[in-house]
Amino acid sequence: MLNLKIVKEKMNEFPSYLKSWVKTFTGSLTIFCLLILFVMPFLSANQSFTHVFLRQFSLAMIFAIFAASWDLLTGISGQISFGHAIFFGISGYICAYLIKYQSFPIWISIIISTVVAVFFGLAIGFPLLRLKGPYLALGTLAMSLILLKLFLMGSLADWLFGSEGISALPGLAATPVIEYFILFIFMILTFVILIQISKSKFGTILKSIRDDEVGSDASGINTTKYKIYAFMLSSFFAGLAGGFYALYIGAVNPTGNFGTVLSFFAILMASLGGLATISGAALGAFFFIFLEYALIEIGVVEIGNLAIDFGLYKFAIFAVILIVIIRFAEHGILKPLLERLKDLWDLLLGR
Amino acid sequence: MIVDIMNMLFNGTLTGAVYALIAMGYSLVYGVGGIMNLSHGAYFMLTGYLLLWMLQTPFFIGLEWLTVVFALIIITVIGGLTFLLLVKPLQDSHVAVVIVTFGLAFLLEQVVLISPSGTEVWSIGQLRLFQGYTMVFGYPIVHQYVFLIVMSIVIVLLFALFINKSKLGKSIRAVSQDREAAGLMGINASRILLYTVMISALLAGLAAFLYLPGASLDGPSMGWGYLLNSFAVVILGGMGSLIGSVAGAFIVGYTISFTNVFVPYGPSWAHLVPIIIIIVILLIRPQGLFGKKELR
Amino acid sequence: MEKLAKRIIAIVIIAGLGVGGGLGAWFLFLAPGAGEYSWSSKDCPGAPSGISSDQIIKFGITGDVGEITGDGAWEGCYLAAKEINEAGGIKINDTTYYIGVTREDSDEANPNLVTSRGIAAAERLVYNKKVQFGIGGFRSEALLAYQEVFMDNEIIFINTGAATDVFCENVRSWYTRYKYFWRSMPINSSSLGEQIFNYLFRLIYVLNATYSGEIANVGIIYEDLTWTEDLVTGIEYYFGPYGPLPAYRNMLTANIPYDVTLTAADMLTHVNTLMAADCDIVIPIISAQGGLMLMQHYATLQPNFLVVGIDVQSQLDTFWTQTNGDCIYEIQMQSIHVTNKTPTTIPFWNAFRAEWGHDPLYTASGSYDALNFIVWAINETQSLQAYPTLTQKMETATKANILANPELFPSSVGGLGAYWPTTHDLVAGYPFGFTLFCQWQANATKVIMPSYNSVYIDSQLSNIGTLILPPWLITDWTT
């Protein structure tokens, strides 16, 4: 299956491919954004910057990885998942358990927990694969709720740590800046891998399954095999994000790591950015996290006698923005945004 | 022992009657338009809070029954607006409909939460029609719930009659069977869908009016639990099948009450049962007990 | 020409975006001191205007904004700060300081808990607002996560809402890290359990003396979550076959753990199960909506049992209107009510009602005590150093010291505030941390029950009423 020759050729092509990509509009814009993200931590040593603002970036990166993994499964392969928190949560729990009770080093725990998440992807993906569309969505949702409820039960607390979970974990790194760079590197890796996958032959097959499953089956593609691969790949990255999240928080608990709300976070972020674009997930995650940050920062605004507490109303405002964006930009904000910027850029260059 | 059996039967019927009303509308909307309306649970919740807010307003003192009329009208209108403003423009995309209705449910929940009575649990017992209970085989049967069960059965029968006999009902069936053919026959499918969503919201509102005065308002997030159990009901009965959702509602109701009464430590597992039903049915018979063969 | 104009416009827009974004970022985050909260007299209720930031002792309150528990913690702190500031602040080495309070929304009462929000709230308090002391906390799993932020920065944090034992056990097992953690409210779960058993034993004894041994069975109904586990284990032991008191063995006939998402129909099933099990006393251990459902069915079905236990929602003064009076006859534990737990309890109660217009919740009295406790230590030591000065001073507030010289220690409102020096936990037991058993009686009055000297000395407390049994229960027990 793996043809070394082709891989070698691709490797040789790689630098020139990169060069031509940088020259394109999206390429240069991406490099520009990454540069901004790269210099970000060096801008200020102020604690209110590094320990509050940068930490929000780290959180956004974790969710970007998580949302991108959902996008691979749902956007690219068309397998709607409403229970992505399964992989996110199980990986976080395994990671926390290994560190706290088996004294494993952090990185080994993350690797093991990610592998366990892949096994969960296999175990859950396999039986549910014959379901389609909303049925698969409900099946995955039900799976995540079963796990959530089992972990919540006080009577199972001896085995599953109960509603209070595992706490007092060490941080991912000594300082928020190092944590930021670790997550930054992993986010870039995730996105490079996922985007390459979506552009590769494998990705094309997944897209063909999404668009016409019967057709691709008829043309000799083993759809079951590819759907399982998609499930496993997706759960790998979701698991990675889950492990990082557990260490970012320093604790795991059932609602905080298995909650349906986390599955919906992934859905919202990826679809805000734009389904099946992968990089839209990052845009959605950053938009989502920083909208909340901004609303809390704005706080109470007094207009005449009327005091509006944006911090208190943040979820209502969220909901309105979400509805408006989905209603008027069904395919996310990434593509329209890029087009506008490109028009502006073309004008600038006088084209 | 006889008391336990009575306990299981009565509560199963009660739960089933409530879910029959909620799930019937949900299933109808899915069957007619293929629309997965996640704000359906929020309609149920919002009706309860609309009743509460109106009961707390001095204007309605002595006019308690007017609140019911207003609440049902408002919720039907909200259902209609959901379809016109949010669902209709996005109809072609499953994911977009799901997300936008999720957003609406979330918004309604937050609006209730921000309201002055949003953070506590409330009783709206003023709207109970019947007080007291009767002992049957040593088991106290609460009159209000008997009323609920009877009304639920009546509504289900009327609804079946409406779908099968009335002109609008026939159009709804036509659209659900074959949308394009119905269009050729001069039926405006989009308008039919609008009516269906409004009817489903009305049914959720009716369920809230019948059930909540004897129960309680458990906070703004209560809608999700009912939505989830409705999922179990419609998956069990088959998406889009009316008989299926009624039968499914009672099966789910009886399994919940059976777990509650007879299984040791059952009460903490009772709400896992509907979820396990979802999984099992999806794996064994995805189209449900009464569903159409093909899957959308 | 047109092209050139467009090009210029585009250049202007892009340059504007870039410069604007850069400047905005600079002013918001990068300029010296940017992003930091500027403390002023607006944060110090009752203080004179125009005081500078270094004159303020900064307290950060965590909790859910807009939810009763988080608002309670804030309201208690606000009141305490206001009282101290109006009395002229406190003097440290001849400089006058005022108490500043600020809060962040940790969103911890949300059923769909997102742990990162609690972490973000704590980080804002610590790094942005540079608080010197933290007060608050309610949901165990959220607090377990964000307490680490305070411990990392060696900031004293007083928990005013989570009852799980584990927090203060941390202090014992890893003192070097968790020595900054304290709990002022409520007493821990084990002590809560102990007090409810003591009360029940006496209550059953008294009732049996009056109604010739009619009380033979008890039942428990509780949320199947970690916080109820210890209590339930205790009840199962005391009323089980191996209980310490022979007369109370084998009394437990119904044991119902339920999923927190239960509906009223489920609760109806459970009430009927309890009735079928012939329970005479039912012990609820409930924090959420289950309590209201239980009392609603209780009022309708008039079953032959008495409800005595923990029902957090029932501690609110609005519970009567919330249930339309269905909560009548319920006996539940609450930390504070209008009685002289200490001499300052009733003045606090009245001041709180005057300030906020409703009764204080337990988080409010806890945070009020917590702030006063810290301020007392600051005043005594004339220092703001968390460790060792303040911690060691606070650790002198032990049971023995307070009993010997009560005038040397701060007055607290939720019972005499004594702490175990090794665990930093509130000492339980009369006259320190103890709960009041209150019954809802006719006309929306909540009356403190006599505890028959099992939990508190009845004659020492004011406003103690009498137990009123439901008429149908009296009929049942006398016939």
Short mmCIF file of N, CA and C in Angstrom, two decimals, chain A residues 28-102:
data_model
loop_
_atom_site.label_atom_id
_atom_site.label_comp_id
_atom_site.label_asym_id
_atom_site.label_seq_id
_atom_site.Cartn_x
_atom_site.Cartn_y
_atom_site.Cartn_z
N SER A 28 0.52 33.28 1.52
CA SER A 28 1.20 34.39 2.20
C SER A 28 0.41 34.86 3.41
N LEU A 29 -0.92 34.85 3.28
CA LEU A 29 -1.73 35.27 4.42
C LEU A 29 -1.53 34.31 5.60
N THR A 30 -1.49 32.99 5.31
CA THR A 30 -1.28 32.02 6.37
C THR A 30 0.06 32.25 7.05
N ILE A 31 1.10 32.44 6.22
CA ILE A 31 2.43 32.66 6.79
C ILE A 31 2.42 33.91 7.66
N PHE A 32 1.73 34.95 7.17
CA PHE A 32 1.64 36.20 7.93
C PHE A 32 0.98 35.96 9.29
N CYS A 33 -0.16 35.23 9.29
CA CYS A 33 -0.87 34.95 10.54
C CYS A 33 0.01 34.14 11.48
N LEU A 34 0.70 33.12 10.92
CA LEU A 34 1.56 32.29 11.76
C LEU A 34 2.69 33.11 12.35
N LEU A 35 3.21 34.06 11.55
CA LEU A 35 4.28 34.92 12.07
C LEU A 35 3.78 35.74 13.25
N ILE A 36 2.56 36.29 13.09
CA ILE A 36 1.99 37.06 14.20
C ILE A 36 1.88 36.18 15.44
N LEU A 37 1.37 34.96 15.23
CA LEU A 37 1.23 34.05 16.37
C LEU A 37 2.60 33.73 16.96
N PHE A 38 3.62 33.65 16.09
CA PHE A 38 4.94 33.29 16.57
C PHE A 38 5.54 34.40 17.44
N VAL A 39 5.39 35.65 17.00
CA VAL A 39 6.03 36.73 17.78
C VAL A 39 5.20 37.13 19.00
N MET A 40 3.95 36.72 19.00
CA MET A 40 3.01 37.10 20.07
C MET A 40 3.62 37.03 21.48
N PRO A 41 4.16 35.87 21.88
CA PRO A 41 4.60 35.75 23.27
C PRO A 41 5.75 36.68 23.62
N PHE A 42 6.49 37.16 22.59
CA PHE A 42 7.64 38.01 22.90
C PHE A 42 7.26 39.46 23.09
N LEU A 43 6.00 39.78 22.85
CA LEU A 43 5.61 41.19 22.86
C LEU A 43 5.62 41.80 24.25
N SER A 44 5.29 41.01 25.24
CA SER A 44 5.18 41.59 26.57
C SER A 44 5.48 40.52 27.61
N ALA A 45 6.13 40.93 28.66
CA ALA A 45 6.40 39.98 29.74
C ALA A 45 5.45 40.20 30.90
N ASN A 46 4.50 41.12 30.66
CA ASN A 46 3.52 41.43 31.68
C ASN A 46 2.70 40.19 32.05
N GLN A 47 2.52 39.92 33.33
CA GLN A 47 1.76 38.73 33.72
C GLN A 47 0.33 38.77 33.22
N SER A 48 -0.26 39.97 33.20
CA SER A 48 -1.64 40.03 32.74
C SER A 48 -1.73 39.73 31.26
N PHE A 49 -0.59 39.77 30.58
CA PHE A 49 -0.55 39.37 29.17
C PHE A 49 -0.27 37.88 29.04
N THR A 50 0.82 37.43 29.66
CA THR A 50 1.22 36.04 29.46
C THR A 50 0.29 35.05 30.15
N HIS A 51 -0.17 35.36 31.36
CA HIS A 51 -0.92 34.38 32.12
C HIS A 51 -2.43 34.45 31.87
N VAL A 52 -2.89 35.50 31.23
CA VAL A 52 -4.33 35.58 30.96
C VAL A 52 -4.59 35.53 29.45
N PHE A 53 -3.99 36.49 28.74
CA PHE A 53 -4.28 36.61 27.31
C PHE A 53 -3.67 35.46 26.50
N LEU A 54 -2.41 35.15 26.77
CA LEU A 54 -1.77 34.06 26.04
C LEU A 54 -2.43 32.73 26.33
N ARG A 55 -2.87 32.55 27.56
CA ARG A 55 -3.55 31.30 27.93
C ARG A 55 -4.82 31.13 27.10
N GLN A 56 -5.46 32.24 26.75
CA GLN A 56 -6.64 32.14 25.90
C GLN A 56 -6.25 31.65 24.50
N PHE A 57 -5.07 32.10 24.03
CA PHE A 57 -4.57 31.61 22.75
C PHE A 57 -4.34 30.10 22.82
N SER A 58 -3.73 29.67 23.93
CA SER A 58 -3.46 28.24 24.07
C SER A 58 -4.76 27.46 24.03
N LEU A 59 -5.77 27.97 24.74
CA LEU A 59 -7.08 27.31 24.75
C LEU A 59 -7.65 27.26 23.34
N ALA A 60 -7.53 28.38 22.63
CA ALA A 60 -8.07 28.43 21.26
C ALA A 60 -7.36 27.41 20.37
N MET A 61 -6.05 27.22 20.60
CA MET A 61 -5.31 26.25 19.77
C MET A 61 -5.78 24.83 20.06
N ILE A 62 -6.00 24.52 21.35
CA ILE A 62 -6.50 23.19 21.69
C ILE A 62 -7.83 22.95 21.00
N PHE A 63 -8.72 23.94 21.07
CA PHE A 63 -10.02 23.76 20.45
C PHE A 63 -9.91 23.75 18.92
N ALA A 64 -8.90 24.44 18.39
CA ALA A 64 -8.71 24.41 16.94
C ALA A 64 -8.38 22.99 16.49
N ILE A 65 -7.49 22.30 17.25
CA ILE A 65 -7.16 20.92 16.92
C ILE A 65 -8.41 20.05 17.01
N PHE A 66 -9.18 20.26 18.10
CA PHE A 66 -10.38 19.47 18.33
C PHE A 66 -11.40 19.70 17.20
N ALA A 67 -11.64 20.96 16.87
CA ALA A 67 -12.63 21.27 15.84
C ALA A 67 -12.18 20.75 14.48
N ALA A 68 -10.85 20.82 14.22
CA ALA A 68 -10.36 20.34 12.93
C ALA A 68 -10.57 18.83 12.83
N SER A 69 -10.39 18.12 13.95
CA SER A 69 -10.59 16.67 13.91
C SER A 69 -12.06 16.35 13.62
N TRP A 70 -12.95 17.18 14.14
CA TRP A 70 -14.38 16.98 13.85
C TRP A 70 -14.65 17.27 12.38
N ASP A 71 -13.98 18.29 11.87
CA ASP A 71 -14.20 18.68 10.47
C ASP A 71 -13.76 17.57 9.52
N LEU A 72 -12.67 16.87 9.88
CA LEU A 72 -12.23 15.77 9.03
C LEU A 72 -13.32 14.70 8.94
N LEU A 73 -13.91 14.39 10.08
CA LEU A 73 -14.91 13.32 10.11
C LEU A 73 -16.21 13.77 9.46
N THR A 74 -16.67 14.97 9.80
CA THR A 74 -17.98 15.39 9.33
C THR A 74 -17.90 16.19 8.03
N GLY A 75 -17.00 17.16 8.00
CA GLY A 75 -16.93 18.00 6.82
C GLY A 75 -16.39 17.25 5.61
N ILE A 76 -15.26 16.56 5.81
CA ILE A 76 -14.62 15.89 4.67
C ILE A 76 -15.30 14.54 4.38
N SER A 77 -15.50 13.73 5.44
CA SER A 77 -16.02 12.38 5.16
C SER A 77 -17.53 12.29 5.25
N GLY A 78 -18.20 13.34 5.75
CA GLY A 78 -19.66 13.32 5.78
C GLY A 78 -20.26 12.43 6.85
N GLN A 79 -19.46 11.98 7.82
CA GLN A 79 -20.00 11.17 8.92
C GLN A 79 -20.32 12.11 10.08
N ILE A 80 -21.61 12.49 10.23
CA ILE A 80 -21.95 13.50 11.23
C ILE A 80 -21.78 12.93 12.64
N SER A 81 -20.94 13.59 13.42
CA SER A 81 -20.73 13.15 14.80
C SER A 81 -21.20 14.24 15.76
N PHE A 82 -22.08 13.85 16.67
CA PHE A 82 -22.50 14.78 17.73
C PHE A 82 -21.90 14.39 19.06
N GLY A 83 -21.01 13.42 19.03
CA GLY A 83 -20.46 12.94 20.29
C GLY A 83 -18.96 12.97 20.29
N HIS A 84 -18.39 14.01 19.69
CA HIS A 84 -16.94 14.02 19.59
C HIS A 84 -16.27 14.14 20.94
N ALA A 85 -17.03 14.57 21.95
CA ALA A 85 -16.47 14.66 23.30
C ALA A 85 -16.06 13.29 23.83
N ILE A 86 -16.56 12.21 23.25
CA ILE A 86 -16.15 10.86 23.66
C ILE A 86 -14.62 10.76 23.63
N PHE A 87 -14.05 11.09 22.47
CA PHE A 87 -12.60 10.91 22.29
C PHE A 87 -11.83 11.93 23.10
N PHE A 88 -12.36 13.15 23.10
CA PHE A 88 -11.77 14.25 23.85
C PHE A 88 -11.71 13.88 25.35
N GLY A 89 -12.83 13.38 25.85
CA GLY A 89 -12.93 13.09 27.29
C GLY A 89 -12.14 11.86 27.68
N ILE A 90 -12.25 10.79 26.90
CA ILE A 90 -11.59 9.55 27.32
C ILE A 90 -10.09 9.75 27.33
N SER A 91 -9.59 10.49 26.36
CA SER A 91 -8.17 10.73 26.31
C SER A 91 -7.72 11.56 27.51
N GLY A 92 -8.53 12.59 27.85
CA GLY A 92 -8.19 13.41 29.01
C GLY A 92 -8.16 12.58 30.28
N TYR A 93 -9.14 11.70 30.44
CA TYR A 93 -9.21 10.87 31.65
C TYR A 93 -8.02 9.92 31.73
N ILE A 94 -7.70 9.27 30.59
CA ILE A 94 -6.58 8.31 30.61
C ILE A 94 -5.28 9.04 30.95
N CYS A 95 -5.12 10.20 30.32
CA CYS A 95 -3.92 11.00 30.54
C CYS A 95 -3.81 11.37 32.02
N ALA A 96 -4.92 11.87 32.60
CA ALA A 96 -4.92 12.28 33.99
C ALA A 96 -4.65 11.09 34.90
N TYR A 97 -5.27 9.95 34.57
CA TYR A 97 -5.09 8.76 35.40
C TYR A 97 -3.63 8.32 35.40
N LEU A 98 -3.04 8.27 34.22
CA LEU A 98 -1.66 7.79 34.13
C LEU A 98 -0.71 8.70 34.88
N ILE A 99 -0.93 10.01 34.75
CA ILE A 99 -0.02 10.94 35.41
C ILE A 99 -0.20 10.89 36.92
N LYS A 100 -1.47 10.89 37.34
CA LYS A 100 -1.73 11.03 38.77
C LYS A 100 -1.52 9.71 39.52
N TYR A 101 -2.01 8.61 38.97
CA TYR A 101 -1.99 7.37 39.74
C TYR A 101 -0.89 6.41 39.32
N GLN A 102 -0.35 6.57 38.11
CA GLN A 102 0.74 5.67 37.70
C GLN A 102 2.05 6.43 37.57
#
